Amino acid sequence: MTRQIMAGCCCNEEDIASQGLQLRQKRMLWAVLAINAVMFLTEFSAGLVAGSTALLGDSLDMLGDTMVYTLSLLVLHRGARWKALSAGVKGAIMLGFGVIVLAEALYKMVAGATPTSWLMMVVGAVALAANLACLVLLTRHRQDDVNMRSAWICSRNDLFANTGVIAAGALVWVSGSVWPDVLVGTAIAALFVASACGVLRDAINRYRQAGSRVHAGA
């Protein structure tokens, strides 16, 4: 009897600890989601104003992260088909924005309009600071599970894109050429389009697999 009571207490303590961890993770995810959402709107708007393909491309990173965190929160307790549908919607939105940025890059190649370099560098620096803040928030949870680890790696990798935007702005300012902005923006957007296509393929496959399991169970 004593052992059963002790075992029950241990289970309750583990459940409480697990619930506490999930609550802390949820609060942290909401914080980084808000930061990325605000920075997406900021970078995308600044990219349009500055005429910068690199800023528009970098804003896609913020959009992707925002949707990843939103998806994690919305379908946390949903079934496989819901998660597949949500991933498909995310992939479609990512693909749409990626195509927009690639079209902007093509236009810049033809029109040759030089972007506002100082705005590129300033907004790029703000985005870098925002991603550093997200990285700090995610660092204490990066060993919790594979999802937290992948989110931390994603945030860490975004720092390279932010640095690329700042470097492109500096090169545009020094050279007076549109090409540093076009090349950096095109590279970021191309990677984003490739990732979106991968997400869509995976979502379609997972949806079909979930549907097959449902029919098999019926």
PDB file of C-alpha atoms in Angstrom:
ATOM      1  CA  MET A   1       0.000   0.000   0.000  1.00  0.00           C
ATOM      2  CA  THR A   2       2.801   2.389   0.911  1.00  0.00           C
ATOM      3  CA  ARG A   3       4.556   1.682  -2.386  1.00  0.00           C
ATOM      4  CA  GLN A   4       1.333   2.372  -4.299  1.00  0.00           C
ATOM      5  CA  ILE A   5       0.894   5.695  -2.514  1.00  0.00           C
ATOM      6  CA  MET A   6       4.499   6.642  -3.210  1.00  0.00           C
ATOM      7  CA  ALA A   7       4.124   5.617  -6.863  1.00  0.00           C
ATOM      8  CA  GLY A   8       0.962   7.696  -7.139  1.00  0.00           C
ATOM      9  CA  CYS A   9       2.705  10.699  -5.618  1.00  0.00           C
ATOM     10  CA  CYS A  10       5.601  10.338  -8.056  1.00  0.00           C
ATOM     11  CA  CYS A  11       3.194  10.199 -11.008  1.00  0.00           C
ATOM     12  CA  ASN A  12       1.372  13.297  -9.768  1.00  0.00           C
ATOM     13  CA  GLU A  13       4.654  15.154  -9.347  1.00  0.00           C
ATOM     14  CA  GLU A  14       5.730  14.157 -12.862  1.00  0.00           C
ATOM     15  CA  ASP A  15       2.380  15.293 -14.294  1.00  0.00           C
ATOM     16  CA  ILE A  16       2.641  18.629 -12.497  1.00  0.00           C
ATOM     17  CA  ALA A  17       6.220  19.113 -13.701  1.00  0.00           C
ATOM     18  CA  SER A  18       5.199  18.245 -17.263  1.00  0.00           C
ATOM     19  CA  GLN A  19       2.271  20.653 -17.171  1.00  0.00           C
ATOM     20  CA  GLY A  20       4.518  23.385 -15.800  1.00  0.00           C
ATOM     21  CA  LEU A  21       7.032  22.805 -18.599  1.00  0.00           C
ATOM     22  CA  GLN A  22       4.297  22.911 -21.253  1.00  0.00           C
ATOM     23  CA  LEU A  23       2.976  26.168 -19.793  1.00  0.00           C
ATOM     24  CA  ARG A  24       6.438  27.759 -19.887  1.00  0.00           C
ATOM     25  CA  GLN A  25       6.940  26.532 -23.457  1.00  0.00           C
ATOM     26  CA  LYS A  26       3.560  27.939 -24.498  1.00  0.00           C
ATOM     27  CA  ARG A  27       4.344  31.358 -23.004  1.00  0.00           C
ATOM     28  CA  MET A  28       7.720  31.389 -24.715  1.00  0.00           C
ATOM     29  CA  LEU A  29       6.169  30.377 -28.065  1.00  0.00           C
ATOM     30  CA  TRP A  30       3.639  33.198 -27.800  1.00  0.00           C
ATOM     31  CA  ALA A  31       6.470  35.658 -27.119  1.00  0.00           C
ATOM     32  CA  VAL A  32       8.607  34.611 -30.102  1.00  0.00           C
ATOM     33  CA  LEU A  33       5.478  34.397 -32.289  1.00  0.00           C
ATOM     34  CA  ALA A  34       4.626  38.029 -31.472  1.00  0.00           C
ATOM     35  CA  ILE A  35       8.198  39.179 -32.168  1.00  0.00           C
ATOM     36  CA  ASN A  36       8.312  37.406 -35.541  1.00  0.00           C
ATOM     37  CA  ALA A  37       4.851  38.624 -36.585  1.00  0.00           C
ATOM     38  CA  VAL A  38       5.724  42.252 -35.850  1.00  0.00           C
ATOM     39  CA  MET A  39       9.078  41.940 -37.618  1.00  0.00           C
ATOM     40  CA  PHE A  40       7.484  40.321 -40.693  1.00  0.00           C
ATOM     41  CA  LEU A  41       5.131  43.282 -41.090  1.00  0.00           C
ATOM     42  CA  THR A  42       8.007  45.708 -40.427  1.00  0.00           C
ATOM     43  CA  GLU A  43      10.457  44.121 -42.856  1.00  0.00           C
ATOM     44  CA  PHE A  44       7.914  43.506 -45.599  1.00  0.00           C
ATOM     45  CA  SER A  45       6.653  47.107 -45.408  1.00  0.00           C
ATOM     46  CA  ALA A  46      10.197  48.489 -45.266  1.00  0.00           C
ATOM     47  CA  GLY A  47      11.168  46.297 -48.211  1.00  0.00           C
ATOM     48  CA  LEU A  48       8.365  47.799 -50.299  1.00  0.00           C
ATOM     49  CA  VAL A  49       9.254  51.354 -49.250  1.00  0.00           C
ATOM     50  CA  ALA A  50      13.001  50.885 -49.744  1.00  0.00           C
ATOM     51  CA  GLY A  51      12.561  48.873 -52.935  1.00  0.00           C
ATOM     52  CA  SER A  52      14.749  46.157 -51.413  1.00  0.00           C
ATOM     53  CA  THR A  53      14.468  42.559 -52.592  1.00  0.00           C
ATOM     54  CA  ALA A  54      16.765  41.455 -49.750  1.00  0.00           C
ATOM     55  CA  LEU A  55      14.470  42.947 -47.097  1.00  0.00           C
ATOM     56  CA  LEU A  56      11.416  41.367 -48.728  1.00  0.00           C
ATOM     57  CA  GLY A  57      13.217  38.029 -48.836  1.00  0.00           C
ATOM     58  CA  ASP A  58      14.310  38.286 -45.211  1.00  0.00           C
ATOM     59  CA  SER A  59      10.759  39.104 -44.163  1.00  0.00           C
ATOM     60  CA  LEU A  60       9.788  35.644 -45.442  1.00  0.00           C
ATOM     61  CA  ASP A  61      11.946  34.111 -42.709  1.00  0.00           C
ATOM     62  CA  MET A  62       9.899  36.009 -40.153  1.00  0.00           C
ATOM     63  CA  LEU A  63       6.676  34.894 -41.840  1.00  0.00           C
ATOM     64  CA  GLY A  64       7.808  31.278 -41.863  1.00  0.00           C
ATOM     65  CA  ASP A  65       8.745  31.370 -38.176  1.00  0.00           C
ATOM     66  CA  THR A  66       5.439  33.052 -37.294  1.00  0.00           C
ATOM     67  CA  MET A  67       3.474  30.312 -39.034  1.00  0.00           C
ATOM     68  CA  VAL A  68       5.600  27.565 -37.466  1.00  0.00           C
ATOM     69  CA  TYR A  69       4.920  28.869 -33.954  1.00  0.00           C
ATOM     70  CA  THR A  70       1.229  29.500 -34.727  1.00  0.00           C
ATOM     71  CA  LEU A  71       0.886  25.978 -36.113  1.00  0.00           C
ATOM     72  CA  SER A  72       2.562  24.537 -33.023  1.00  0.00           C
ATOM     73  CA  LEU A  73       0.040  26.285 -30.781  1.00  0.00           C
ATOM     74  CA  LEU A  74      -3.124  25.748 -32.834  1.00  0.00           C
ATOM     75  CA  VAL A  75      -2.768  22.052 -33.610  1.00  0.00           C
ATOM     76  CA  LEU A  76      -0.966  21.022 -30.446  1.00  0.00           C
ATOM     77  CA  HIS A  77      -3.786  18.648 -29.460  1.00  0.00           C
ATOM     78  CA  ARG A  78      -5.219  17.988 -32.934  1.00  0.00           C
ATOM     79  CA  GLY A  79      -5.080  14.827 -35.034  1.00  0.00           C
ATOM     80  CA  ALA A  80      -2.729  14.002 -37.905  1.00  0.00           C
ATOM     81  CA  ARG A  81      -5.101  15.209 -40.664  1.00  0.00           C
ATOM     82  CA  TRP A  82      -5.534  18.604 -38.996  1.00  0.00           C
ATOM     83  CA  LYS A  83      -1.789  18.980 -38.688  1.00  0.00           C
ATOM     84  CA  ALA A  84      -1.314  18.013 -42.337  1.00  0.00           C
ATOM     85  CA  LEU A  85      -3.951  20.535 -43.476  1.00  0.00           C
ATOM     86  CA  SER A  86      -2.397  23.286 -41.380  1.00  0.00           C
ATOM     87  CA  ALA A  87       1.047  22.509 -42.779  1.00  0.00           C
ATOM     88  CA  GLY A  88      -0.399  22.632 -46.306  1.00  0.00           C
ATOM     89  CA  VAL A  89      -1.906  26.078 -45.708  1.00  0.00           C
ATOM     90  CA  LYS A  90       1.412  27.245 -44.296  1.00  0.00           C
ATOM     91  CA  GLY A  91       3.289  25.910 -47.308  1.00  0.00           C
ATOM     92  CA  ALA A  92       0.882  27.595 -49.755  1.00  0.00           C
ATOM     93  CA  ILE A  93       1.276  30.975 -48.037  1.00  0.00           C
ATOM     94  CA  MET A  94       5.049  30.614 -47.945  1.00  0.00           C
ATOM     95  CA  LEU A  95       5.106  29.713 -51.646  1.00  0.00           C
ATOM     96  CA  GLY A  96       2.938  32.715 -52.528  1.00  0.00           C
ATOM     97  CA  PHE A  97       5.183  35.203 -50.749  1.00  0.00           C
ATOM     98  CA  GLY A  98       8.286  33.552 -52.195  1.00  0.00           C
ATOM     99  CA  VAL A  99       6.961  33.971 -55.737  1.00  0.00           C
ATOM    100  CA  ILE A 100       6.172  37.642 -54.997  1.00  0.00           C
ATOM    101  CA  VAL A 101       9.765  38.286 -53.909  1.00  0.00           C
ATOM    102  CA  LEU A 102      11.206  36.449 -56.936  1.00  0.00           C
ATOM    103  CA  ALA A 103       8.973  38.545 -59.202  1.00  0.00           C
ATOM    104  CA  GLU A 104      10.251  41.669 -57.438  1.00  0.00           C
ATOM    105  CA  ALA A 105      13.837  40.514 -58.025  1.00  0.00           C
ATOM    106  CA  LEU A 106      13.115  39.960 -61.731  1.00  0.00           C
ATOM    107  CA  TYR A 107      11.610  43.442 -61.975  1.00  0.00           C
ATOM    108  CA  LYS A 108      14.670  44.924 -60.263  1.00  0.00           C
ATOM    109  CA  MET A 109      16.951  43.189 -62.764  1.00  0.00           C
ATOM    110  CA  VAL A 110      15.068  44.844 -65.623  1.00  0.00           C
ATOM    111  CA  ALA A 111      14.323  48.234 -64.056  1.00  0.00           C
ATOM    112  CA  GLY A 112      17.624  48.506 -62.194  1.00  0.00           C
ATOM    113  CA  ALA A 113      16.212  50.736 -59.434  1.00  0.00           C
ATOM    114  CA  THR A 114      18.734  51.073 -56.588  1.00  0.00           C
ATOM    115  CA  PRO A 115      17.149  50.444 -53.148  1.00  0.00           C
ATOM    116  CA  THR A 116      17.469  52.757 -50.145  1.00  0.00           C
ATOM    117  CA  SER A 117      20.622  51.323 -48.588  1.00  0.00           C
ATOM    118  CA  TRP A 118      20.415  53.042 -45.177  1.00  0.00           C
ATOM    119  CA  LEU A 119      16.875  51.708 -44.630  1.00  0.00           C
ATOM    120  CA  MET A 120      18.081  48.219 -45.545  1.00  0.00           C
ATOM    121  CA  MET A 121      20.857  48.382 -42.957  1.00  0.00           C
ATOM    122  CA  VAL A 122      18.697  49.889 -40.192  1.00  0.00           C
ATOM    123  CA  VAL A 123      15.789  47.463 -40.594  1.00  0.00           C
ATOM    124  CA  GLY A 124      18.216  44.561 -41.075  1.00  0.00           C
ATOM    125  CA  ALA A 125      19.878  45.477 -37.768  1.00  0.00           C
ATOM    126  CA  VAL A 126      16.478  45.644 -36.014  1.00  0.00           C
ATOM    127  CA  ALA A 127      15.602  42.212 -37.430  1.00  0.00           C
ATOM    128  CA  LEU A 128      18.950  40.877 -36.216  1.00  0.00           C
ATOM    129  CA  ALA A 129      18.235  42.186 -32.704  1.00  0.00           C
ATOM    130  CA  ALA A 130      14.735  40.647 -32.791  1.00  0.00           C
ATOM    131  CA  ASN A 131      16.100  37.238 -33.786  1.00  0.00           C
ATOM    132  CA  LEU A 132      18.756  37.460 -31.079  1.00  0.00           C
ATOM    133  CA  ALA A 133      15.967  38.080 -28.551  1.00  0.00           C
ATOM    134  CA  CYS A 134      14.086  35.025 -29.865  1.00  0.00           C
ATOM    135  CA  LEU A 135      17.255  32.949 -29.662  1.00  0.00           C
ATOM    136  CA  VAL A 136      17.736  33.944 -26.014  1.00  0.00           C
ATOM    137  CA  LEU A 137      14.129  32.979 -25.202  1.00  0.00           C
ATOM    138  CA  LEU A 138      14.467  29.644 -26.996  1.00  0.00           C
ATOM    139  CA  THR A 139      17.893  28.768 -25.594  1.00  0.00           C
ATOM    140  CA  ARG A 140      16.658  27.661 -22.157  1.00  0.00           C
ATOM    141  CA  HIS A 141      14.176  25.289 -23.842  1.00  0.00           C
ATOM    142  CA  ARG A 142      16.337  23.974 -26.684  1.00  0.00           C
ATOM    143  CA  GLN A 143      16.989  20.668 -24.876  1.00  0.00           C
ATOM    144  CA  ASP A 144      13.348  20.103 -23.826  1.00  0.00           C
ATOM    145  CA  ASP A 145      12.362  18.122 -26.936  1.00  0.00           C
ATOM    146  CA  VAL A 146      12.939  17.858 -30.676  1.00  0.00           C
ATOM    147  CA  ASN A 147      10.386  20.585 -31.462  1.00  0.00           C
ATOM    148  CA  MET A 148      12.067  23.113 -29.200  1.00  0.00           C
ATOM    149  CA  ARG A 149      15.456  22.109 -30.576  1.00  0.00           C
ATOM    150  CA  SER A 150      14.329  22.626 -34.177  1.00  0.00           C
ATOM    151  CA  ALA A 151      12.791  26.002 -33.312  1.00  0.00           C
ATOM    152  CA  TRP A 152      16.073  27.075 -31.711  1.00  0.00           C
ATOM    153  CA  ILE A 153      18.069  25.984 -34.778  1.00  0.00           C
ATOM    154  CA  CYS A 154      15.629  27.825 -37.058  1.00  0.00           C
ATOM    155  CA  SER A 155      16.037  31.035 -35.052  1.00  0.00           C
ATOM    156  CA  ARG A 156      19.812  30.656 -35.038  1.00  0.00           C
ATOM    157  CA  ASN A 157      19.909  30.217 -38.811  1.00  0.00           C
ATOM    158  CA  ASP A 158      17.825  33.375 -39.303  1.00  0.00           C
ATOM    159  CA  LEU A 159      20.760  35.394 -37.976  1.00  0.00           C
ATOM    160  CA  PHE A 160      22.682  34.593 -41.162  1.00  0.00           C
ATOM    161  CA  ALA A 161      19.882  35.969 -43.357  1.00  0.00           C
ATOM    162  CA  ASN A 162      19.736  39.155 -41.258  1.00  0.00           C
ATOM    163  CA  THR A 163      23.490  39.577 -41.577  1.00  0.00           C
ATOM    164  CA  GLY A 164      23.175  39.073 -45.344  1.00  0.00           C
ATOM    165  CA  VAL A 165      20.640  41.919 -45.587  1.00  0.00           C
ATOM    166  CA  ILE A 166      22.913  44.274 -43.638  1.00  0.00           C
ATOM    167  CA  ALA A 167      25.891  43.311 -45.833  1.00  0.00           C
ATOM    168  CA  ALA A 168      23.811  43.810 -48.988  1.00  0.00           C
ATOM    169  CA  GLY A 169      22.760  47.260 -47.779  1.00  0.00           C
ATOM    170  CA  ALA A 170      26.373  48.194 -47.116  1.00  0.00           C
ATOM    171  CA  LEU A 171      27.461  46.972 -50.561  1.00  0.00           C
ATOM    172  CA  VAL A 172      24.636  48.898 -52.238  1.00  0.00           C
ATOM    173  CA  TRP A 173      25.698  52.039 -50.346  1.00  0.00           C
ATOM    174  CA  VAL A 174      29.369  51.622 -51.320  1.00  0.00           C
ATOM    175  CA  SER A 175      28.876  50.535 -54.931  1.00  0.00           C
ATOM    176  CA  GLY A 176      25.646  52.304 -55.852  1.00  0.00           C
ATOM    177  CA  SER A 177      24.647  49.060 -57.602  1.00  0.00           C
ATOM    178  CA  VAL A 178      21.369  47.194 -57.365  1.00  0.00           C
ATOM    179  CA  TRP A 179      23.003  43.764 -57.709  1.00  0.00           C
ATOM    180  CA  PRO A 180      23.971  43.055 -54.060  1.00  0.00           C
ATOM    181  CA  ASP A 181      20.326  43.560 -53.071  1.00  0.00           C
ATOM    182  CA  VAL A 182      19.017  41.461 -55.963  1.00  0.00           C
ATOM    183  CA  LEU A 183      21.432  38.583 -55.383  1.00  0.00           C
ATOM    184  CA  VAL A 184      20.851  38.343 -51.623  1.00  0.00           C
ATOM    185  CA  GLY A 185      17.073  38.707 -51.978  1.00  0.00           C
ATOM    186  CA  THR A 186      16.886  36.146 -54.761  1.00  0.00           C
ATOM    187  CA  ALA A 187      18.943  33.623 -52.780  1.00  0.00           C
ATOM    188  CA  ILE A 188      16.745  33.977 -49.682  1.00  0.00           C
ATOM    189  CA  ALA A 189      13.511  33.817 -51.706  1.00  0.00           C
ATOM    190  CA  ALA A 190      14.691  30.803 -53.739  1.00  0.00           C
ATOM    191  CA  LEU A 191      15.505  28.893 -50.561  1.00  0.00           C
ATOM    192  CA  PHE A 192      12.109  29.854 -49.164  1.00  0.00           C
ATOM    193  CA  VAL A 193      10.261  28.663 -52.283  1.00  0.00           C
ATOM    194  CA  ALA A 194      12.167  25.362 -52.159  1.00  0.00           C
ATOM    195  CA  SER A 195      11.261  24.954 -48.480  1.00  0.00           C
ATOM    196  CA  ALA A 196       7.605  25.769 -49.200  1.00  0.00           C
ATOM    197  CA  CYS A 197       7.462  23.111 -51.930  1.00  0.00           C
ATOM    198  CA  GLY A 198       8.957  20.601 -49.498  1.00  0.00           C
ATOM    199  CA  VAL A 199       6.382  21.515 -46.855  1.00  0.00           C
ATOM    200  CA  LEU A 200       3.544  21.108 -49.367  1.00  0.00           C
ATOM    201  CA  ARG A 201       4.792  17.698 -50.513  1.00  0.00           C
ATOM    202  CA  ASP A 202       5.163  16.512 -46.935  1.00  0.00           C
ATOM    203  CA  ALA A 203       1.717  17.853 -45.997  1.00  0.00           C
ATOM    204  CA  ILE A 204       0.059  16.060 -48.948  1.00  0.00           C
ATOM    205  CA  ASN A 205       1.805  12.784 -48.107  1.00  0.00           C
ATOM    206  CA  ARG A 206       0.914  13.019 -44.414  1.00  0.00           C
ATOM    207  CA  TYR A 207      -2.711  13.864 -45.208  1.00  0.00           C
ATOM    208  CA  ARG A 208      -2.976  10.818 -47.475  1.00  0.00           C
ATOM    209  CA  GLN A 209      -1.351   8.604 -44.852  1.00  0.00           C
ATOM    210  CA  ALA A 210      -3.734   9.883 -42.167  1.00  0.00           C
ATOM    211  CA  GLY A 211      -6.681   9.263 -44.495  1.00  0.00           C
ATOM    212  CA  SER A 212      -5.494   5.718 -45.210  1.00  0.00           C
ATOM    213  CA  ARG A 213      -5.280   4.992 -41.480  1.00  0.00           C
ATOM    214  CA  VAL A 214      -8.801   6.332 -40.973  1.00  0.00           C
ATOM    215  CA  HIS A 215     -10.219   4.133 -43.741  1.00  0.00           C
ATOM    216  CA  ALA A 216      -8.239   1.139 -42.491  1.00  0.00           C
ATOM    217  CA  GLY A 217      -9.654   1.648 -38.994  1.00  0.00           C
ATOM    218  CA  ALA A 218     -13.178   1.900 -40.383  1.00  0.00           C
TER     219      ALA A 218
END
